[in-house]
Each structure stands twice: as structure tokens, then as C-alpha cells.
Short mmCIF file of C-alpha atoms in Angstrom, two decimals:
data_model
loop_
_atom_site.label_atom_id
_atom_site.label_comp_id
_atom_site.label_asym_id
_atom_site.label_seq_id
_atom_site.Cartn_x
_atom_site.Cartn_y
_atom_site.Cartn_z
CA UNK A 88 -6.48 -19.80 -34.82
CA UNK A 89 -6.40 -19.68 -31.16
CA UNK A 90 -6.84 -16.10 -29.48
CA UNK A 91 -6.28 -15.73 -25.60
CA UNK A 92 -8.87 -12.99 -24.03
CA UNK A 93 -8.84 -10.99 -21.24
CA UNK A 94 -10.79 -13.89 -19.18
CA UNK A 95 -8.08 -16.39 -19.79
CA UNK A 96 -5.19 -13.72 -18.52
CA UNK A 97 -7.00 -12.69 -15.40
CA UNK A 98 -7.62 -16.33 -14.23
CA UNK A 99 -3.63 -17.04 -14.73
CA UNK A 100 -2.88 -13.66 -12.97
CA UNK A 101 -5.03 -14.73 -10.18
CA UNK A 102 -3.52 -18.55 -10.33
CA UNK A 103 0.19 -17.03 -10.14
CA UNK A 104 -0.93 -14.74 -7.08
CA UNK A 105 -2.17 -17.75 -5.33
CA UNK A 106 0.53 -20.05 -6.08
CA UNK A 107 3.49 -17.52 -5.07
CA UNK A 108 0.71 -17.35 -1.81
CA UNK A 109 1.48 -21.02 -0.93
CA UNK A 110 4.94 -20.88 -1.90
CA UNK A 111 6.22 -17.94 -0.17
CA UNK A 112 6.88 -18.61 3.86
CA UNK A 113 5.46 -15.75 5.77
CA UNK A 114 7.67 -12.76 6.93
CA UNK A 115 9.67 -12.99 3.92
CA UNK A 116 7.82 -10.57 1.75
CA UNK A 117 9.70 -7.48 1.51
CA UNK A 118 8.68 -5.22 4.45
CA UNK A 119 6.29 -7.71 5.83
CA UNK A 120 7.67 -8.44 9.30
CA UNK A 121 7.51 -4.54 9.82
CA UNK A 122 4.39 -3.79 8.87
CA UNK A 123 3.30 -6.70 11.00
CA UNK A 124 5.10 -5.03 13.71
CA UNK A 125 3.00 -1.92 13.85
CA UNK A 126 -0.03 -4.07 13.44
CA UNK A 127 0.69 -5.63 16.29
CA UNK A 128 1.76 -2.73 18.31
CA UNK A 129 -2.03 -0.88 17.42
CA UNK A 130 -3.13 -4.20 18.62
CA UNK A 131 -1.73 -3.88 21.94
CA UNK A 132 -2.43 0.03 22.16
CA UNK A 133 -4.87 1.35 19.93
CA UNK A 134 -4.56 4.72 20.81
CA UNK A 135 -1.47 4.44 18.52
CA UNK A 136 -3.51 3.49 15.00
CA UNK A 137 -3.54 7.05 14.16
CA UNK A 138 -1.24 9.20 15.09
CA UNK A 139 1.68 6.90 16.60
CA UNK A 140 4.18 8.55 18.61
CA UNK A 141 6.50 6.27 21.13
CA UNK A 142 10.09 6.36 21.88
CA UNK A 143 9.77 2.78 20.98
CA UNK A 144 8.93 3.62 17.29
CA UNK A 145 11.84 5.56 16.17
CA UNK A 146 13.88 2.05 15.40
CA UNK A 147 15.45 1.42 11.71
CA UNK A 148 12.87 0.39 9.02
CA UNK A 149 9.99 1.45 11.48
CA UNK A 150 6.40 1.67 9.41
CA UNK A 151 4.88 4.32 11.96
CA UNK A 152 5.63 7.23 9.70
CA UNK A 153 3.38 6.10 7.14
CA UNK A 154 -0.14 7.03 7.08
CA UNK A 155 -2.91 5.21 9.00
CA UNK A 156 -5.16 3.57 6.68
CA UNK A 157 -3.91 0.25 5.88
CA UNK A 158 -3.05 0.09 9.83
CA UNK A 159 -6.64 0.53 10.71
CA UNK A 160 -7.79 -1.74 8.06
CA UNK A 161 -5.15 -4.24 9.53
CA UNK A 162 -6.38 -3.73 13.31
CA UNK A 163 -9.89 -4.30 12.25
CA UNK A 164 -9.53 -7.51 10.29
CA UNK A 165 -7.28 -9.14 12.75
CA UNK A 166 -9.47 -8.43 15.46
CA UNK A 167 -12.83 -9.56 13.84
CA UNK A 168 -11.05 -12.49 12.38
CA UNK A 169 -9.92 -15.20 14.67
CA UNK A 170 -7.11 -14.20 15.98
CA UNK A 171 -6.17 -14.76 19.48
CA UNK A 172 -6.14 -11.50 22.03
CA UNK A 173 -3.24 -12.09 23.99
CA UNK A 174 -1.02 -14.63 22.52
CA UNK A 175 2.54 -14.78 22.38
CA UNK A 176 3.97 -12.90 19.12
CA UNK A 177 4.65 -16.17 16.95
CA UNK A 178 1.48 -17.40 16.96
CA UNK A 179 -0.12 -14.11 16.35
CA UNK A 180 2.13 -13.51 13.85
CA UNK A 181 1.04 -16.55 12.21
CA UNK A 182 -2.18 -16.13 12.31
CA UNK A 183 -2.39 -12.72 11.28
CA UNK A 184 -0.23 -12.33 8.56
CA UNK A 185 -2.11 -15.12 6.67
CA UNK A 186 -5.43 -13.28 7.50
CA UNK A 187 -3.56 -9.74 5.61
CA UNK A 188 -2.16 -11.76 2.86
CA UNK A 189 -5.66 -13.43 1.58
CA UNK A 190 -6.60 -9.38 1.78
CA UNK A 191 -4.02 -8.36 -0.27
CA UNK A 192 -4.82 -11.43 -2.65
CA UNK A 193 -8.47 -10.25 -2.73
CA UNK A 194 -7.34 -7.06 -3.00
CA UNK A 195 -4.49 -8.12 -6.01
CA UNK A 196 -8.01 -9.58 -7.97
CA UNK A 197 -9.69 -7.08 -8.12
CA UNK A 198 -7.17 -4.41 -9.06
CA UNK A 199 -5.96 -7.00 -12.12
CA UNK A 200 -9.50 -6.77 -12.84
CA UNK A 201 -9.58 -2.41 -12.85
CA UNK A 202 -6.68 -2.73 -14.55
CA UNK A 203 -8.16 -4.30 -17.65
CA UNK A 204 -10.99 -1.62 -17.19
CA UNK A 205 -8.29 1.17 -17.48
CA UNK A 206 -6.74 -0.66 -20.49
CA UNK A 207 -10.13 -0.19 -22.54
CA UNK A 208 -10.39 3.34 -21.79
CA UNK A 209 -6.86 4.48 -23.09
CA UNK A 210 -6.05 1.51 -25.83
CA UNK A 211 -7.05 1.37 -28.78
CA UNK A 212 -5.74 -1.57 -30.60
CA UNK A 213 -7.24 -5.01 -29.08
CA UNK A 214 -3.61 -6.67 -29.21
CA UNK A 215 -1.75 -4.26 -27.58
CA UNK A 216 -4.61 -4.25 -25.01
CA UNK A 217 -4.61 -8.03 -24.30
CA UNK A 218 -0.35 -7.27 -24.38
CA UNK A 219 -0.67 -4.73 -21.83
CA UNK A 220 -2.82 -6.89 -19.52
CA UNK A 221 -0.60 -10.12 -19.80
CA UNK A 222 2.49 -7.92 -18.66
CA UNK A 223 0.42 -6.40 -15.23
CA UNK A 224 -0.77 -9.77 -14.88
CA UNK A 225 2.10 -11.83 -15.15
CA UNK A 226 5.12 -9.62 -14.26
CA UNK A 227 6.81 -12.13 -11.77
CA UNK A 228 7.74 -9.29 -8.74
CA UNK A 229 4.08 -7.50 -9.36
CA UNK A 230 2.95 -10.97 -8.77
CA UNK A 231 4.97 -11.98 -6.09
CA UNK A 232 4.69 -8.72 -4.25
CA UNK A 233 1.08 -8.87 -4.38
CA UNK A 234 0.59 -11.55 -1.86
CA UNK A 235 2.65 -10.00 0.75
CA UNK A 236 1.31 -8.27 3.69
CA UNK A 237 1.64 -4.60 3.33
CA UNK A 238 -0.46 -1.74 2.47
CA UNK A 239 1.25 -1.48 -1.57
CA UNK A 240 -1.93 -3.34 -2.50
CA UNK A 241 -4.17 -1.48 -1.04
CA UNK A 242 -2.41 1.73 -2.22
CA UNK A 243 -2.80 0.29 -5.82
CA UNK A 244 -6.19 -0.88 -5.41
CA UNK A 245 -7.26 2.44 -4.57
CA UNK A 246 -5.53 4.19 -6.93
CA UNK A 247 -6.60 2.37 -9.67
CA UNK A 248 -10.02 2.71 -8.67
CA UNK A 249 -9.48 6.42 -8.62
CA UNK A 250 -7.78 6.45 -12.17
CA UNK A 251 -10.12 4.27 -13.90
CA UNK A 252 -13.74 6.07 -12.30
CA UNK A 253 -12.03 9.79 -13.26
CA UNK A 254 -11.42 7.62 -16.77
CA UNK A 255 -14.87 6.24 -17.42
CA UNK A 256 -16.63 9.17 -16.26
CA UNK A 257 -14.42 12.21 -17.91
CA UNK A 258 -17.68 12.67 -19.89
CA UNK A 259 -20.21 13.13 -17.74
CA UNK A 260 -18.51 15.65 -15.85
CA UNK A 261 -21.39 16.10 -12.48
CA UNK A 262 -20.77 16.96 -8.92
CA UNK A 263 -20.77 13.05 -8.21
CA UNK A 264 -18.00 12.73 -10.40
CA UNK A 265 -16.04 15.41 -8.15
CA UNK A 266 -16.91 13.88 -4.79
CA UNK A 267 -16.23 10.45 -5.73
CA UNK A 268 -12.39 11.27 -6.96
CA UNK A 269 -11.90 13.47 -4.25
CA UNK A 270 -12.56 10.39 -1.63
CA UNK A 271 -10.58 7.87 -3.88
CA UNK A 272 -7.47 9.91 -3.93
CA UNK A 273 -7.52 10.99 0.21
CA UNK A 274 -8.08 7.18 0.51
CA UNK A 275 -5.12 6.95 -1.36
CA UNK A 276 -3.21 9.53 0.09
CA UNK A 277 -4.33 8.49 3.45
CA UNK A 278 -2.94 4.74 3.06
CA UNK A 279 0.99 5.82 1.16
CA UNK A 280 2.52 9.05 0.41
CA UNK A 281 3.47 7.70 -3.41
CA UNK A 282 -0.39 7.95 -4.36
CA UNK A 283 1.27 11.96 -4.82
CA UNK A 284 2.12 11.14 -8.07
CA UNK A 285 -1.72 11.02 -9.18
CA UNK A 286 -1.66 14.16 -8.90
CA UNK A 287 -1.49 15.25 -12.74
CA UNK A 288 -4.67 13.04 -12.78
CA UNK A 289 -6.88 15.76 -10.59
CA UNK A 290 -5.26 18.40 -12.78
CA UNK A 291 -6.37 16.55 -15.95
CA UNK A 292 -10.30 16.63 -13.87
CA UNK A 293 -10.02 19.96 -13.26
CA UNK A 294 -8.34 22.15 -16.29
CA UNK A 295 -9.11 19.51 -19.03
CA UNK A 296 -12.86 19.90 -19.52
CA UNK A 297 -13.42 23.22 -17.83
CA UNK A 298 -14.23 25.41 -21.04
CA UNK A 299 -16.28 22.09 -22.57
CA UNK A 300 -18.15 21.11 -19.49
CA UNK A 301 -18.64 24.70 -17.54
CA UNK A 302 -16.96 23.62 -14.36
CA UNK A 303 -18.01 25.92 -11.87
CA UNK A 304 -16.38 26.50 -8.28
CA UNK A 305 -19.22 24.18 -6.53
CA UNK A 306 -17.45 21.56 -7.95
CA UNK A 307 -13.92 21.94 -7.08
CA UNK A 308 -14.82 22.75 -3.37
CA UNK A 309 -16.78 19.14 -3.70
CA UNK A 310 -13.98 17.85 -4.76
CA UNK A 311 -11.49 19.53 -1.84
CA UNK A 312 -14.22 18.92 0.86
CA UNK A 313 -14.00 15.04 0.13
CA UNK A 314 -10.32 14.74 0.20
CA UNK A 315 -10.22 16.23 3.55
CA UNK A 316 -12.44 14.26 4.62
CA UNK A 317 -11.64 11.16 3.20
CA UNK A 318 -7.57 11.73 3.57
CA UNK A 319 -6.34 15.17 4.05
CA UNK A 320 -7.18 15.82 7.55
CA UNK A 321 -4.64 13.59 8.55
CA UNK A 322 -2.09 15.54 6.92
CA UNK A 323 -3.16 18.52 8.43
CA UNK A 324 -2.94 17.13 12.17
CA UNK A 325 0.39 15.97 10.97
CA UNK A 326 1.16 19.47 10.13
CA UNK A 327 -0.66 21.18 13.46
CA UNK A 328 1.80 18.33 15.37
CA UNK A 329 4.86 18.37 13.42
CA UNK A 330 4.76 21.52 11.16
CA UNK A 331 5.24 18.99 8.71
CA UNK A 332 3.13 16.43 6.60
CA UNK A 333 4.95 13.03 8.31
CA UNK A 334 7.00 12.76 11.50
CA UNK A 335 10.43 13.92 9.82
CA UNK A 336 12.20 12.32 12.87
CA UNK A 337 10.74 9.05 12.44
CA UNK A 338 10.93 8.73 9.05
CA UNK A 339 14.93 10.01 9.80
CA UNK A 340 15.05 7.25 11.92
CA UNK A 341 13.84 4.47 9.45
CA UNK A 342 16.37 5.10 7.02
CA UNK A 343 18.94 5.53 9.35
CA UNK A 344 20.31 1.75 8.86
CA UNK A 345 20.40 2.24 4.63
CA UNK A 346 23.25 2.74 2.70
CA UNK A 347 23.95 6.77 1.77
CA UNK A 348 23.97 8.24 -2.20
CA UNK A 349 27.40 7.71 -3.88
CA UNK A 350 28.94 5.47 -0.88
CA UNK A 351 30.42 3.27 -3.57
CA UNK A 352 31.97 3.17 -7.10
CA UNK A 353 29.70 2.46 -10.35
CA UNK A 354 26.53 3.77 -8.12
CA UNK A 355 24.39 5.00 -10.69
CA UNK A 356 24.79 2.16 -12.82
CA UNK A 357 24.03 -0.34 -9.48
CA UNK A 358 21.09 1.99 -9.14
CA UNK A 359 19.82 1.25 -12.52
CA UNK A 360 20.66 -2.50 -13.05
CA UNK A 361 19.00 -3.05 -9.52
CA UNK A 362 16.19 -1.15 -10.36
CA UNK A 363 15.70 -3.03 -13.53
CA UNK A 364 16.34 -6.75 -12.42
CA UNK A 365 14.42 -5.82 -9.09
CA UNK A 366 11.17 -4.23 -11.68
CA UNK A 367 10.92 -7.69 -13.29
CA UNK A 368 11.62 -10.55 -10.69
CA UNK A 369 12.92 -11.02 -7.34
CA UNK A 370 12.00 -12.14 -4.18
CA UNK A 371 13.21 -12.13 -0.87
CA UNK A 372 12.97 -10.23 2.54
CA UNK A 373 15.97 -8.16 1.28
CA UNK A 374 14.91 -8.58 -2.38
CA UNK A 375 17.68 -11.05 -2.20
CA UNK A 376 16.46 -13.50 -4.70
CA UNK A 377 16.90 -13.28 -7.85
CA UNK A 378 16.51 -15.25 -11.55
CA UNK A 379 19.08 -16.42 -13.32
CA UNK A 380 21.51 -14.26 -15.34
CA UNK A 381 19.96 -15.51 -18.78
CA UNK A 382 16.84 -15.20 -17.86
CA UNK A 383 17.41 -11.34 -17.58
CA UNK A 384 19.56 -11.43 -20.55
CA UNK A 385 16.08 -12.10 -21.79
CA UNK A 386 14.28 -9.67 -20.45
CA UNK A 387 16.95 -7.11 -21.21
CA UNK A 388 16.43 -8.02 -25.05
CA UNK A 389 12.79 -7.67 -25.03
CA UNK A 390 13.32 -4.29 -23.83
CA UNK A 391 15.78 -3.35 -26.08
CA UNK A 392 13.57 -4.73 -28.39
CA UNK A 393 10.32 -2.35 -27.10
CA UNK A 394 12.62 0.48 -27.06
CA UNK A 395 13.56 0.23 -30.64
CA UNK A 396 10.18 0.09 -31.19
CA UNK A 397 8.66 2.48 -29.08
CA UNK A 398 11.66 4.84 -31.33
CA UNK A 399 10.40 4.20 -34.30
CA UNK A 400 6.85 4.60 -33.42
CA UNK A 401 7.85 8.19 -32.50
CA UNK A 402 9.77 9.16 -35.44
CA UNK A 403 6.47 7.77 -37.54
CA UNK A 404 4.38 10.04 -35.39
CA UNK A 405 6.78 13.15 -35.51
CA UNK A 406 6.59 12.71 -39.45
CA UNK A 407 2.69 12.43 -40.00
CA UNK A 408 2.23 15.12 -37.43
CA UNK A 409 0.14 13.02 -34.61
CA UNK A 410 -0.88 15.27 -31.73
CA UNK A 411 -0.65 12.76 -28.50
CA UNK A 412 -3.60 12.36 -26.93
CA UNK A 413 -4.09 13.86 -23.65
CA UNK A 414 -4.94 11.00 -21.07
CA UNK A 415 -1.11 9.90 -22.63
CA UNK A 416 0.41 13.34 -21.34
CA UNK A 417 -1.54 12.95 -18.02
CA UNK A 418 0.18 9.29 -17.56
CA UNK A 419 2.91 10.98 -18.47
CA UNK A 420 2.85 13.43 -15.93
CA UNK A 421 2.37 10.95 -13.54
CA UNK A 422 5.43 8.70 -14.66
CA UNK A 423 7.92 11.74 -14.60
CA UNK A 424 6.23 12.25 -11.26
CA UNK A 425 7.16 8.57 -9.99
CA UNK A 426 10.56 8.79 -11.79
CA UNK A 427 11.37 11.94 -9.57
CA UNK A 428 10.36 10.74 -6.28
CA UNK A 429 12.79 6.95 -7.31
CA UNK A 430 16.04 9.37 -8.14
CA UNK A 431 15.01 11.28 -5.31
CA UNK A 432 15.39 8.81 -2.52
CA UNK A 433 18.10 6.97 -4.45
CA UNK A 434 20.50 9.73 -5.18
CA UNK A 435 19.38 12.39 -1.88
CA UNK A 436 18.44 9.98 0.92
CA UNK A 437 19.12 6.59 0.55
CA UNK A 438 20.14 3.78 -1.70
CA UNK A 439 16.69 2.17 -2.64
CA UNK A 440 16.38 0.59 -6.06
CA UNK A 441 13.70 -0.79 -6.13
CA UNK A 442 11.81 -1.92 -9.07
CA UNK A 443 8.59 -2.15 -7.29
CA UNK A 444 8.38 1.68 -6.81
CA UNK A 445 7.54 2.04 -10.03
CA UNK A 446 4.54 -0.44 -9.91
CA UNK A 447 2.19 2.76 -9.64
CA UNK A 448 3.13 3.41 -13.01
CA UNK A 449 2.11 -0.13 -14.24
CA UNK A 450 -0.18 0.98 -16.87
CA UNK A 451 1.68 3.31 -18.71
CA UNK A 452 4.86 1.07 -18.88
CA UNK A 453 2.87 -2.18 -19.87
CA UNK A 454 1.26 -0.40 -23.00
CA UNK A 455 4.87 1.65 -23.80
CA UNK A 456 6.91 -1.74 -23.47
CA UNK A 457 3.99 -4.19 -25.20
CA UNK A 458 3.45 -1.12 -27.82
CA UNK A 459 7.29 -0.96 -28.47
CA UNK A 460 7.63 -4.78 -29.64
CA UNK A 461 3.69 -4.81 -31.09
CA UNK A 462 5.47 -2.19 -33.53
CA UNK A 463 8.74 -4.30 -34.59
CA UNK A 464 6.55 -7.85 -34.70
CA UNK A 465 5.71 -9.17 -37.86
CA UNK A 466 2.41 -7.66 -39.32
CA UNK A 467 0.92 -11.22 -40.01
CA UNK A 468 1.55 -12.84 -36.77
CA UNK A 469 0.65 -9.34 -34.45
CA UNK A 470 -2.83 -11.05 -33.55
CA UNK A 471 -0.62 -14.20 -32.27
CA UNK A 472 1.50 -11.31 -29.73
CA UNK A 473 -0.39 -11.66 -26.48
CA UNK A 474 0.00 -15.31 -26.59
CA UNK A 475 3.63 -14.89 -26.85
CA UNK A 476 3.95 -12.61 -24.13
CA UNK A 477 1.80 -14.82 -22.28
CA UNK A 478 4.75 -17.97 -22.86
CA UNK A 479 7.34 -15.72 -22.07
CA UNK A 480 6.31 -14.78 -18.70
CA UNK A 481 4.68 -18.22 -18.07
CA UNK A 482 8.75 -19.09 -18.55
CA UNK A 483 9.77 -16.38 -16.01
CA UNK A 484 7.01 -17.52 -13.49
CA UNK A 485 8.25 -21.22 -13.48
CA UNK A 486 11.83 -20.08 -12.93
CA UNK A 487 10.67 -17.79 -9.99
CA UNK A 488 8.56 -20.50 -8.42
CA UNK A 489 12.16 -22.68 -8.94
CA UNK A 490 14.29 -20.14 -7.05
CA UNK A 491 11.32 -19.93 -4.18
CA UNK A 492 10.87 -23.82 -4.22
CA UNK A 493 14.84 -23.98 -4.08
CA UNK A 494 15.28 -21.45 -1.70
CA UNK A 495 12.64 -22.19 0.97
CA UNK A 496 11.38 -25.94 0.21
CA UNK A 497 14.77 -27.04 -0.72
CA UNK A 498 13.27 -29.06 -3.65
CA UNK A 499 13.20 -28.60 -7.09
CA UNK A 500 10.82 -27.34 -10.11
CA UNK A 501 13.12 -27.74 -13.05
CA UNK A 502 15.53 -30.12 -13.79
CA UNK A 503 17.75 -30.75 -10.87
CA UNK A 504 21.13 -29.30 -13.02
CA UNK A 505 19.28 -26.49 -13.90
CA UNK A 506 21.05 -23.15 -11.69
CA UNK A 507 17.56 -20.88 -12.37
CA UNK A 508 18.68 -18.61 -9.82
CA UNK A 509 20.57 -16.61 -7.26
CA UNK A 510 20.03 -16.08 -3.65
CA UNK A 511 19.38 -17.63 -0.18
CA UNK A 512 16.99 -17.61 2.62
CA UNK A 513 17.43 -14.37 4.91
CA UNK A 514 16.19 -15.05 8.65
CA UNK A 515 14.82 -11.48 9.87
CA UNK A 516 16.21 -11.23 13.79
CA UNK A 517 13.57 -10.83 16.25
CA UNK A 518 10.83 -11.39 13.83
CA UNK A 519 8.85 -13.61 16.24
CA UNK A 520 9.63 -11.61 19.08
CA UNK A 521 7.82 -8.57 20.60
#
């Protein structure tokens, strides 16, 4: 009987990546033609790559709050690569965003790759392992989005990283351990604010094995020294200049074109359905591409499905008494974390739902929803599970790469009477202009 492995899914997580590379036009990644426009701003004015201040940056959607790391990254590969020095902004548009999307794709690799390294530490059960790693790998948006020029995949790289060192090394507690999370998470830190919601993950390194392994002060202060060095000074210049951790005014400033909490009837519910279809598949500039209504029908019963599931796993576990494990309370922690900071820019600042800000969560909902329907599948055929997943989102790829041929190529993948999705191609004004 044939049995995928974890080879076989990282080579068609890698394929998919490439493929939604060649298919997707530049500048219509979400937040690509932004990010590009700081990029090319540092380019101009370096002095800016750190701590940007202009009256020219406080413009809707502006980037410049965010912190610097990606940015640098950005200035240093487009300058070393061949890019021209002073060309007009089309062509070094051009040019440069394919030069940050082959880093994200190198980037994408390698984090499938940690991914599966994470999945051994915390799974036990070989199925719901290979599961797991089929659903990071071939989650359409997580796919498409990790092409696209913007520092998400460097955020996830280095967070995974992070996670998956703390992981492997949680018993051999020395002060190398210490240093080496402490840079990995000011990396993090340093490149998106989101990489916050690791936090429970440096509380799990330093209260977990404190009476077991003798952690002694010398360690912690290791620990603090390389996050300020690696990350947190820039949050404390931030403070010294803003008496804040980020620019408050800019950040005001990039949300100022978004739709406010509550501005329409059925909100929450939008909030949520968005959030949902948005998690799974879509594509667009304005995450204005979507699959077809069935095709989320599906996806909607396969996570009814996992739900039921994941219910009666608990109510088995309540009854024989199981203590959860506490790596599974840490990612935990860290998913209550990621849910707070979602309802708190959808229902306080802005309407946002997007899917993709729970991608830093990845690992934890891959093994709840693959664990869910590995519970309610048939006992004989469990072993057959992965390859099923595997069909089902080799399905959802195909109809994404239709809506993306359709929608950009104007030709088709499936059969020509075949409506596999919903959207249209979204021109962003002034995109090629400085």
C-alpha cells in the first residue's frame, strides 16, 4: 500500500510555491506594492532604513511603521543584486520585486522544511504528523502568500527557527541555549510586531525547567542581553523618540483609509466568514479573489468535520483523566495570544479579516484540524489520511491556479464552463510611479 512521506509533501509544497511564483503578476500580492515602496524610498535615502521619519511617509497603508529588518535585508539584496541605481520606478520595480520574491521562496523552503522539524518534536502519531505537514504545505493562501514580497516570510522563517531550536534543545538547557533564543526572537521582533505572540514560548524557557535544570540568573540576563542586541534596541530608540514602541502617528495614518469596527450590519459574522474563506484561499491585491462557493462549502465541512472530532477527542480525554502536555498549553498560549491581537484590530481599530494573520499559528491549527478528522476517520483506512488530505488540497490548488490563470492570463485551467471562482484583477494607482 502506497504511503506518502514527508519528502514527497515538501517537494509539492515547494512545486505549489513556485508555480503560484510564475503565475502571480508582480504587485498583486497583498501589500506588495507598499512594501516595495519603502524599499525603494531606503534606496533613494538610506538614512531612512532605520528609523524613517518624513512628512512623505504618513500616507494610507504606509509600511514605515514597521520595524527595520526586512527593510535592510531588502536594501541590501537589491543593491548587491543587479539592479539598476537610478532607473525610473517601473523598471526598478520590476527588477526588484522578482529579486524579494525568489527570497521569500527560499525563505518559504526552508521554513516548510522547520516546520516538519517542529512537527516531530510535539506529534506523536506518524499520520497525524504527515496530516499536519500536508495542511502547512499545501494550504492554498499560505502558499500563495509565500511568494509575495513582504517581510511575513521572513517573520515566519524566523520564528519558526526560534520555536523549533527552544523545541529541540528544551533538554539540554546551557547558556547557548539562552543566547541563541534570545537573538531568534529580537530577530523576530525586530522584522514584525506579531512575533509578540511567542511570547508564552520564552516563558515556557524560562519557568518550565527552572526547578529541573537549576536555571540560574546568568542565564536569563544571556538571554535579555541578546534580544537587545539582536532586536530590542530598536524598540527602545522607538521609545527614547516617541515614548512609544512604533510611531503611533504613522501607524494612525496607515489605517486611516480602512473601514471602522461596527460601520455595517452583520459585522461580526463578515468578520468571521472573511476571516475563514480569506485563512484557506484567496488571492488578490485586495484579497479580492476568491474560490468558488462549493469549494468552501468543502472546506467548511472538513472543519465541521475536525471540530466534531477535535470534541470528542476532548470528552475521551476529560474521562480517562489525560493531563495535556505542556508544549500544547504553551501553543496554546500563543494561539489565544494571536486570537487577541485579530479581534483586537478587527473590532477596536479597523476592519481587517484576514485569514493570513493567523498563519503564525500554523502549527497548532494544522495538528488541531488534521487531529480532529484523524479521530472521526475510519480506524482501518487512518494510515491512507495524509494521502487524502494531500488530494483534497491538490483539488483546492488547481482551482486557485484557475481563478489566477482566469483572472490575470485570461485563459483557462479547468474546463472552460467550469465558474471555479470569484473576483477580478485590481490595478493599484500609482504603483509604477514614485
Amino acid at each position: 500500500m502506497f504511503k506518502i512521506s514527508w519528502k514527497i509533501i515538501l517537494i509539492l509544497g515547494i512545486l505549489l510555491r513556485v508555480i503560484y511564483f510564475l503565475l502571480v503578476p508582480q504587485g498583486q500580492s497583498p501589500d506588495e506594492a507598499f512594501i516595495l515602496k519603502r524599499v525603494w524610498a531606503n534606496q533613494n535615502n538610506p538614512s531612512t532604513l532605520i528609523y524613517p521619519d518624513s512628512k512623505n511617509f504618513y500616507y494610507p497603508n504606509n509600511e514605515y511603521y514597521y520595524p527595520p529588518l526586512y527593510f535592510v535585508s531588502a536594501y541590501v539584496l537589491t543593491r548587491i543584486l543587479p539592479v539598476s541605481q537610478n532607473p525610473d520606478y517601473y523598471s526598478w520595480f520590476l527588477k526588484s520585486v522578482f529579486i524579494l520574491r525568489t527570497f521569500s521562496l527560499f525563505l518559504s523552503a526552508i521554513t516548510l522544511f522547520v516546520f516538519w522539524k517542529i512537527l516531530n518534536e510535539v506529534v506523536s502519531s506518524q499520520t497525524v504528523k504527515l496530516g499536519s505537514f500536508v495542511f502547512i504545505s499545501m494550504l492554498p493562501s499560505l502558499a500563495t502568500f509565500s511568494i509575495s514580497a513582504n517581510h511575513n516570510n521572513l517573520v515566519f522563517f524566523l520564528t519558526s527557527m526560534f520555536v523549533y531550536y527552544l523545541l529541540s534543545h528544551r533538554k539540554r538547557v546551557n547558556i547557548r541555549l539562552f543566547v541563541i533564543s534570545g537573538g531568534l526572537f529580537g530577530l523576530a521582533l525586530l522584522t514584525k510586531f506579531d512575533s509578540i505572540i511567542f511570547l508564552p514560548f520564552v516563558g515556557y524557557l524560562f519557568f518550565a525547567g527552572k526547578k529541573k535544570y537549576n536555571i540560574n540568573w546568568r542565564l536569563y540576563l544571556a538571554f535579555v542581553v541578546s534580544f537587545i542586541a539582536c532586536g530590542g534596541w530598536w524598540f527602545i530608540g522607538e521609545l527614547v523618540k516617541y515614548g512609544w514602541y512604533y510611531n503611533r502617528e504613522m501607524f494612525a495614518s496607515a489605517l486611516s483609509d480602512y473601514v471602522s469596527p461596527f460601520a455595517f450590519l452583520g459585522y461580526s459574522s463578515v468578520v468571521i466568514l472573511n476571516a475563514f474563506k480569506t485563512f484557506f484561499a484567496t488571492g488578490g491585491v485586495f484579497n479580492n479573489i476568491f474560490l468558488s462557493t462549493k469549494d468552501y462549502l468543502l472546506l467548511f465541512i472538513l472543519t465541521t468535520v475536525s471540530f466534531v472530532g477535535c470534541v470528542k477527542l476532548s470528552i475521551v480525554s476529560i474521562r480517562n483523566e489525560k493531563k495535556i502536555h505542556s508544549i500544547y498549553l504553551v501553543f496554546l498560549s500563543s494561539f489565544i495570544l494571536n486570537l487577541f491581537m485579530f479581534c483586537y484590530i478587527n473590532f477596536y481599530l479597523v476592519f481587517q479579516p484576514q485569514g493570513r494573520y493567523f498563519f503564525s499559528s500554523i502549527v497548532l491549527l494544522s495538528v488541531v484540524w488534521i487531529g480532529g478528522i484523524y479521530s472521526v476517520f475510519p480506524t482501518r483506512l487512518r494510515n491512507l489520511m495524509p494521502l487524502a488530505i494531500v488530494s483534497v488540497f491538490t483539488y483546492l490548488n488547481i482551482m486557485n491556479f484557475d481563478c489566477y490563470a482566469r483572472t490575470y492570463h485570461k485563459f483557462n485551467i479547468v474546463a472552460t464552463n467550469s465558474v471555479s471562482c470569484g473576483g477580478s484583477y485590481v490595478p493599484v494607482t500609482g504603483i509604477y510611479s514614485d
